[in-house]
Short mmCIF file of C-alpha atoms and ligand atoms in Angstrom, two decimals:
data_model
loop_
_atom_site.label_atom_id
_atom_site.label_comp_id
_atom_site.label_asym_id
_atom_site.label_seq_id
_atom_site.Cartn_x
_atom_site.Cartn_y
_atom_site.Cartn_z
CA MET A 277 14.38 5.27 8.72
CA GLN A 278 14.07 7.79 5.84
CA ILE A 279 12.09 10.96 6.65
CA ILE A 280 9.79 12.87 4.31
CA LYS A 281 8.95 16.55 4.81
CA LEU A 282 5.35 17.55 4.08
CA ASN A 283 4.21 20.85 2.45
CA ASN A 284 3.50 22.38 5.92
CA GLY A 285 6.95 21.44 7.17
CA VAL A 286 5.90 18.46 9.27
CA GLU A 287 8.23 15.49 8.93
CA MET A 288 7.08 11.89 8.80
CA PRO A 289 8.67 8.44 8.37
CA GLN A 290 8.60 7.17 4.92
CA LEU A 291 7.67 3.62 5.88
CA GLY A 292 4.77 2.81 8.18
CA PHE A 293 2.49 0.07 9.62
CA GLY A 294 -1.16 -0.25 8.75
CA VAL A 295 -3.87 -1.99 10.79
CA TYR A 296 -6.68 -2.52 8.29
CA GLN A 297 -8.22 -6.02 8.58
CA ILE A 298 -6.23 -7.01 11.67
CA PRO A 299 -8.52 -8.86 13.85
CA LEU A 300 -9.79 -6.67 16.74
CA GLU A 301 -8.27 -8.87 19.38
CA LYS A 302 -4.90 -8.87 17.71
CA THR A 303 -4.66 -5.21 16.90
CA ALA A 304 -3.08 -3.86 20.16
CA GLU A 305 -0.45 -6.57 20.16
CA ALA A 306 0.37 -6.10 16.50
CA VAL A 307 0.77 -2.30 16.91
CA TYR A 308 2.95 -2.86 20.05
CA GLN A 309 5.08 -5.45 18.10
CA ALA A 310 5.39 -3.09 15.11
CA ILE A 311 6.70 -0.29 17.31
CA LYS A 312 9.16 -2.77 18.93
CA ALA A 313 10.26 -3.69 15.33
CA GLY A 314 11.01 -0.07 14.56
CA TYR A 315 7.89 1.33 12.91
CA ARG A 316 7.11 4.83 13.93
CA LEU A 317 4.22 5.61 11.48
CA ILE A 318 0.95 3.85 12.46
CA ASP A 319 -2.09 4.04 10.14
CA THR A 320 -5.69 3.39 11.30
CA ALA A 321 -9.16 4.73 10.51
CA SER A 322 -12.45 5.20 12.26
CA VAL A 323 -14.10 2.88 9.81
CA TYR A 324 -11.61 0.05 10.72
CA GLY A 325 -13.21 0.00 14.15
CA ASN A 326 -9.88 -0.62 15.80
CA GLU A 327 -8.83 2.91 16.82
CA LYS A 328 -9.22 1.95 20.53
CA GLU A 329 -6.97 -1.09 20.13
CA THR A 330 -4.41 0.88 18.08
CA GLY A 331 -4.33 3.43 20.85
CA GLU A 332 -3.84 0.62 23.41
CA GLY A 333 -0.82 -0.74 21.44
CA ILE A 334 0.71 2.83 21.27
CA ARG A 335 0.16 3.55 24.90
CA ARG A 336 1.71 0.26 25.92
CA ALA A 337 4.80 0.92 23.88
CA ILE A 338 5.08 4.34 25.45
CA HIS A 339 4.39 3.12 28.99
CA GLU A 340 7.19 0.46 28.60
CA GLY A 341 9.62 3.09 27.43
CA LEU A 342 10.09 1.84 23.92
CA VAL A 343 9.25 5.15 22.49
CA THR A 344 7.84 8.64 23.42
CA ARG A 345 4.70 9.94 21.89
CA GLU A 346 6.81 12.46 19.91
CA ASP A 347 8.74 9.57 18.26
CA LEU A 348 5.54 8.33 16.75
CA PHE A 349 3.53 9.49 13.79
CA VAL A 350 -0.07 8.38 14.16
CA THR A 351 -2.66 8.52 11.41
CA SER A 352 -6.45 8.13 11.44
CA LYS A 353 -9.28 8.95 8.95
CA LEU A 354 -12.76 10.05 8.86
CA PHE A 355 -15.33 8.14 6.85
CA ILE A 356 -18.17 9.49 4.71
CA LEU A 357 -20.81 9.64 7.47
CA GLN A 358 -18.87 12.14 9.60
CA ALA A 359 -18.24 14.46 6.68
CA PRO A 360 -20.65 17.43 7.56
CA GLU A 361 -18.57 19.98 9.47
CA VAL A 362 -20.07 19.61 12.89
CA LYS A 363 -19.98 15.78 12.63
CA ALA A 364 -16.43 15.94 11.30
CA ALA A 365 -15.25 18.05 14.28
CA LYS A 366 -16.93 15.43 16.61
CA THR A 367 -15.26 12.58 14.74
CA ILE A 368 -11.87 14.07 15.25
CA GLU A 369 -12.58 14.54 18.93
CA ASN A 370 -13.80 10.89 19.05
CA SER A 371 -10.80 9.54 17.35
CA LEU A 372 -8.52 11.31 19.95
CA ARG A 373 -10.65 10.21 22.83
CA ILE A 374 -11.01 6.59 21.61
CA MET A 375 -7.28 6.33 20.95
CA GLY A 376 -6.42 8.01 24.28
CA LEU A 377 -4.11 10.58 22.52
CA ASP A 378 -3.88 14.41 22.83
CA TYR A 379 -3.19 14.93 19.11
CA LEU A 380 -2.88 12.93 15.87
CA ASP A 381 -0.03 13.49 13.47
CA LEU A 382 -2.16 12.99 10.43
CA TYR A 383 -5.87 12.87 9.70
CA LEU A 384 -7.40 12.06 6.24
CA ILE A 385 -10.71 12.27 4.50
CA HIS A 386 -11.11 8.58 3.81
CA GLN A 387 -13.17 8.67 0.64
CA PRO A 388 -13.84 11.38 -1.98
CA TYR A 389 -17.51 11.38 -1.19
CA GLY A 390 -19.90 13.27 1.10
CA ASP A 391 -19.39 16.85 2.22
CA ILE A 392 -15.62 16.76 1.84
CA TYR A 393 -15.48 20.58 2.03
CA GLY A 394 -17.27 20.72 5.34
CA ALA A 395 -15.00 17.97 6.65
CA TRP A 396 -11.85 19.91 5.38
CA ARG A 397 -12.94 23.13 7.28
CA ALA A 398 -13.29 20.97 10.54
CA MET A 399 -9.98 19.50 9.88
CA VAL A 400 -8.18 22.84 9.16
CA ALA A 401 -9.69 24.20 12.38
CA ALA A 402 -8.37 21.14 14.30
CA GLN A 403 -4.99 21.73 12.66
CA LYS A 404 -4.94 25.30 13.87
CA SER A 405 -5.86 24.20 17.38
CA LYS A 406 -2.98 21.71 17.19
CA SER A 407 -5.11 18.58 17.61
CA LEU A 408 -3.89 17.52 14.12
CA ARG A 409 -0.31 18.17 12.89
CA ALA A 410 -0.92 17.33 9.26
CA ILE A 411 -4.17 16.75 7.24
CA GLY A 412 -4.87 15.13 3.99
CA ILE A 413 -7.17 13.09 1.63
CA SER A 414 -7.37 9.47 0.49
CA ASN A 415 -8.55 7.83 -2.59
CA PHE A 416 -8.79 11.09 -4.47
CA LYS A 417 -7.86 10.55 -8.14
CA ALA A 418 -5.62 13.24 -9.56
CA PRO A 419 -8.47 15.43 -11.13
CA LYS A 420 -10.32 15.45 -7.91
CA MET A 421 -7.18 16.21 -6.03
CA ILE A 422 -6.44 19.16 -8.24
CA GLU A 423 -9.94 20.53 -7.78
CA PHE A 424 -9.73 20.09 -4.10
CA VAL A 425 -6.39 21.94 -3.90
CA GLY A 426 -7.80 24.67 -6.15
CA LEU A 427 -10.95 25.25 -3.98
CA ASN A 428 -9.32 25.27 -0.56
CA ASP A 429 -6.98 27.73 1.04
CA VAL A 430 -5.15 24.98 2.86
CA LYS A 431 -3.98 22.32 0.65
CA PRO A 432 -3.77 18.63 1.68
CA GLN A 433 -0.39 17.48 3.00
CA ILE A 434 -0.97 13.90 1.78
CA ASN A 435 -3.13 11.78 -0.62
CA GLN A 436 -3.18 8.12 0.50
CA ILE A 437 -3.92 6.02 -2.62
CA GLU A 438 -3.47 2.40 -3.87
CA VAL A 439 0.09 2.05 -5.19
CA ASN A 440 1.71 -1.31 -5.93
CA PRO A 441 3.52 -3.09 -8.73
CA TRP A 442 0.20 -3.77 -10.52
CA ASN A 443 -1.13 -0.28 -10.15
CA GLN A 444 1.92 2.08 -10.10
CA ARG A 445 0.23 5.37 -10.46
CA SER A 446 3.18 7.10 -12.16
CA GLU A 447 1.22 9.75 -13.92
CA ASP A 448 -0.67 10.41 -10.81
CA GLN A 449 2.49 10.92 -8.90
CA LYS A 450 3.59 13.49 -11.30
CA TRP A 451 0.34 15.49 -10.66
CA HIS A 452 0.71 15.17 -6.96
CA GLU A 453 4.31 16.38 -7.19
CA LYS A 454 3.29 19.37 -9.22
CA TYR A 455 0.74 20.36 -6.49
CA GLY A 456 3.08 19.59 -3.62
CA VAL A 457 0.77 16.76 -2.23
CA GLN A 458 2.76 13.82 -0.94
CA VAL A 459 1.69 10.39 -2.16
CA GLU A 460 1.18 7.61 0.35
CA ALA A 461 0.79 4.09 -0.75
CA TRP A 462 -1.89 1.82 0.63
CA ALA A 463 -1.75 -1.93 -0.16
CA PRO A 464 1.89 -1.85 -1.35
CA PHE A 465 1.69 -5.58 -1.73
CA ALA A 466 -1.78 -5.42 -3.26
CA GLU A 467 -2.63 -7.73 -0.30
CA GLY A 468 -0.85 -10.44 -2.34
CA ARG A 469 -3.25 -10.33 -5.28
CA HIS A 470 -2.06 -11.62 -8.67
CA ASP A 471 0.42 -13.79 -6.66
CA LEU A 472 2.51 -10.82 -5.75
CA PHE A 473 4.75 -12.71 -3.28
CA THR A 474 5.74 -15.47 -5.71
CA ASN A 475 5.97 -13.27 -8.81
CA SER A 476 9.04 -14.49 -10.90
CA VAL A 477 10.29 -10.96 -11.91
CA LEU A 478 10.14 -9.59 -8.31
CA THR A 479 11.66 -12.91 -6.86
CA LYS A 480 14.51 -12.80 -9.35
CA ILE A 481 15.23 -9.06 -8.64
CA GLY A 482 15.21 -9.84 -4.85
CA LYS A 483 17.56 -12.72 -5.15
CA GLN A 484 20.38 -10.42 -6.46
CA TYR A 485 20.24 -8.44 -3.21
CA GLY A 486 19.48 -11.27 -0.84
CA LYS A 487 16.02 -9.67 -0.31
CA THR A 488 12.40 -10.89 -0.49
CA VAL A 489 9.65 -9.82 -2.73
CA GLY A 490 8.08 -7.76 -0.02
CA GLN A 491 11.33 -6.00 0.49
CA VAL A 492 11.87 -5.24 -3.16
CA VAL A 493 8.39 -3.78 -3.40
CA LEU A 494 8.81 -1.48 -0.41
CA ARG A 495 12.32 -0.43 -1.46
CA TRP A 496 10.88 0.39 -4.91
CA LEU A 497 8.39 2.73 -3.22
CA MET A 498 11.13 4.42 -1.03
CA GLN A 499 13.18 5.05 -4.16
CA ARG A 500 10.19 6.59 -5.85
CA GLY A 501 9.72 9.01 -2.90
CA ILE A 502 6.46 7.53 -1.85
CA VAL A 503 5.46 6.87 1.78
CA ALA A 504 4.33 3.28 2.09
CA LEU A 505 2.20 1.45 4.61
CA ALA A 506 2.71 -2.27 5.07
CA LYS A 507 0.54 -4.55 7.18
CA SER A 508 1.38 -7.84 8.87
CA VAL A 509 0.33 -9.57 11.99
CA HIS A 510 3.54 -11.68 12.03
CA PRO A 511 6.51 -10.12 13.93
CA GLU A 512 9.02 -11.83 11.57
CA ARG A 513 7.34 -10.19 8.57
CA MET A 514 7.16 -6.87 10.36
CA ALA A 515 10.96 -7.11 10.77
CA GLU A 516 11.46 -8.26 7.18
CA ASN A 517 9.38 -5.42 5.73
CA ILE A 518 11.41 -2.69 7.67
CA ASP A 519 14.76 -4.21 6.72
CA ILE A 520 14.92 -2.30 3.43
CA PHE A 521 17.42 0.60 4.03
CA ASP A 522 20.61 -1.27 3.32
CA PHE A 523 20.26 -1.90 -0.49
CA GLU A 524 19.45 0.09 -3.60
CA LEU A 525 17.52 -1.22 -6.65
CA SER A 526 19.40 -0.54 -9.94
CA LYS A 527 17.86 1.47 -12.82
CA GLU A 528 17.48 -1.81 -14.71
CA ASP A 529 15.54 -3.54 -11.89
CA ILE A 530 13.33 -0.43 -11.70
CA GLU A 531 12.58 -0.66 -15.34
CA LYS A 532 11.70 -4.36 -14.92
CA ILE A 533 9.26 -3.44 -12.12
CA ALA A 534 7.81 -0.56 -14.31
CA ALA A 535 6.94 -3.28 -16.97
CA LEU A 536 4.68 -5.05 -14.55
CA ASP A 537 2.17 -2.03 -14.29
CA MET A 538 -1.30 -3.14 -15.29
CA LYS A 539 -2.52 0.46 -14.71
CA GLU A 540 -5.70 -0.53 -12.94
CA SER A 541 -6.64 -1.20 -9.38
CA ALA A 542 -6.04 -4.71 -7.91
CA PHE A 543 -9.25 -4.08 -5.95
CA PHE A 544 -11.94 -1.88 -7.25
CA ASP A 545 -12.44 1.49 -9.04
CA HIS A 546 -13.53 4.11 -6.54
CA ASP A 547 -15.87 5.70 -9.07
CA ALA A 548 -17.68 2.50 -10.12
CA PRO A 549 -21.45 2.81 -9.29
CA GLN A 550 -21.52 -0.44 -7.43
CA GLN A 551 -18.54 0.75 -5.36
CA VAL A 552 -20.18 4.10 -4.45
CA GLU A 553 -23.30 2.17 -3.58
CA TRP A 554 -21.24 0.02 -1.24
CA PHE A 555 -19.79 3.21 0.38
CA MET A 556 -23.22 4.65 0.85
CA ASN A 557 -24.53 1.42 2.49
CA ARG A 558 -21.42 1.33 4.67
CA MET A 559 -22.04 4.90 5.63
CA LEU A 560 -25.69 4.12 6.67
CA ASP A 561 -24.47 1.08 8.62
CA THR A 562 -21.93 3.13 10.53
CA GLU A 563 -24.51 5.75 11.25
CA LYS A 564 -26.80 3.25 12.96
N1 NAP B 809 -7.07 4.55 2.53
C1 NAP B 809 -7.63 3.45 2.18
O1 NAP B 809 -8.64 3.40 1.57
C2 NAP B 809 -6.85 2.21 2.51
C3 NAP B 809 -7.20 0.90 1.88
C4 NAP B 809 -6.44 -0.21 2.21
C5 NAP B 809 -5.39 -0.12 3.02
N2 NAP B 809 -5.09 1.06 3.69
C6 NAP B 809 -3.97 1.18 4.68
O2 NAP B 809 -2.74 0.59 4.01
C7 NAP B 809 -2.24 -0.50 4.85
C8 NAP B 809 -1.63 -1.54 4.06
O3 NAP B 809 -2.50 -2.14 3.14
P1 NAP B 809 -3.22 -3.58 3.27
O4 NAP B 809 -3.17 -3.97 4.68
O5 NAP B 809 -4.62 -3.51 2.64
O6 NAP B 809 -2.38 -4.51 2.31
P2 NAP B 809 -0.79 -4.89 2.12
O7 NAP B 809 0.00 -4.22 3.03
O8 NAP B 809 -0.64 -4.72 0.61
O9 NAP B 809 -0.85 -6.43 2.35
C9 NAP B 809 -1.02 -7.02 3.59
C10 NAP B 809 -1.07 -8.44 3.30
O10 NAP B 809 0.33 -8.92 2.97
C11 NAP B 809 0.73 -9.95 3.77
N3 NAP B 809 2.16 -9.71 4.13
C12 NAP B 809 2.71 -8.65 4.69
N4 NAP B 809 4.04 -8.76 4.66
C13 NAP B 809 4.28 -9.88 4.04
C14 NAP B 809 5.49 -10.52 3.72
N5 NAP B 809 6.69 -9.92 4.05
N6 NAP B 809 5.53 -11.71 3.13
C15 NAP B 809 4.35 -12.27 2.83
N7 NAP B 809 3.12 -11.82 3.08
C16 NAP B 809 3.18 -10.58 3.75
C17 NAP B 809 -0.15 -9.84 5.15
O11 NAP B 809 -0.37 -11.04 5.71
P3 NAP B 809 -0.06 -11.24 7.35
O12 NAP B 809 -0.70 -10.17 8.06
O13 NAP B 809 -0.68 -12.61 7.60
O14 NAP B 809 1.48 -11.20 7.50
C18 NAP B 809 -1.46 -9.29 4.50
O15 NAP B 809 -2.24 -10.39 4.08
C19 NAP B 809 -3.60 -0.94 5.65
O16 NAP B 809 -3.25 -1.73 6.75
C20 NAP B 809 -4.26 0.39 5.98
O17 NAP B 809 -3.59 0.99 7.05
C21 NAP B 809 -5.79 2.23 3.46
#
């Protein structure tokens, strides 16, 4: 597994496993199977509602001796409602309690809305007290990331954003490199949108190396120096997605992938009014 060093010296695996949209009753087993398959980076969020089950899968793997806690890099995130400072501190404590862990390796502000500065102060305090090893943001566009770095003493270690062949974020990546903030890709497969898994260009590239489309995409992210999170509930796909460290995409293949960029989200624009409305409604739902 390739390792990435963050701007505070903490090291993390470059490839990870995400649990978004895994049915609750399957989450603990999926996390356990992912660790068994070799994943060491596990990504959840308070708003996914499955921190408890994620913690169960992790604790089972530790209990069975597959890994130690120190081998793992566990991430969660705080949603908009918990942003005010006191609530944010409580949310961090809740995440730890619900997951049954003493510390988290990474904690992120999930969306660039709400009192992100209050949340950040709570996260910096939790980092100082060693409850969180690394802290960061998610879904911040480059201008917002730059403002956030400029107005805080402690800069984020990571920004978790959508990156996939349809939305490659090359310019954004350059800005993050300039500010020392590591890019982490969510939805590397765009959840299969625009027929990603049967795309002819990606399929053809994969055939040259005896690799699948999923493997080509993840390898492409590794070669770009981006941390990537892949999700699957199928153990055979978990194994497939992590089997990407024995080949290297050529410059020509990388150029062919670059030509696929549509430069827009395969999902939604985080700044679109209807999307912000959805976040606000979700926030009120979660607060009930
Ligand atoms: N910060 C954020 O706002 C944010 C947003 C979205 C996601 N995330 C994080 O990023 C992680 C990954 O993103 P994602 O889950 O949305 O999407 P994704 O990883 O791009 O795609 C997951 C989909 O691809 C399928 N798949 C996985 N491997 C495959 C393979 N080798 N061949 C064919 N199909 C395959 C999965 O199906 P099966 O499960 O049926 O195999 C699932 O439907 C999430 O789990 C979450 O941790 C964060």
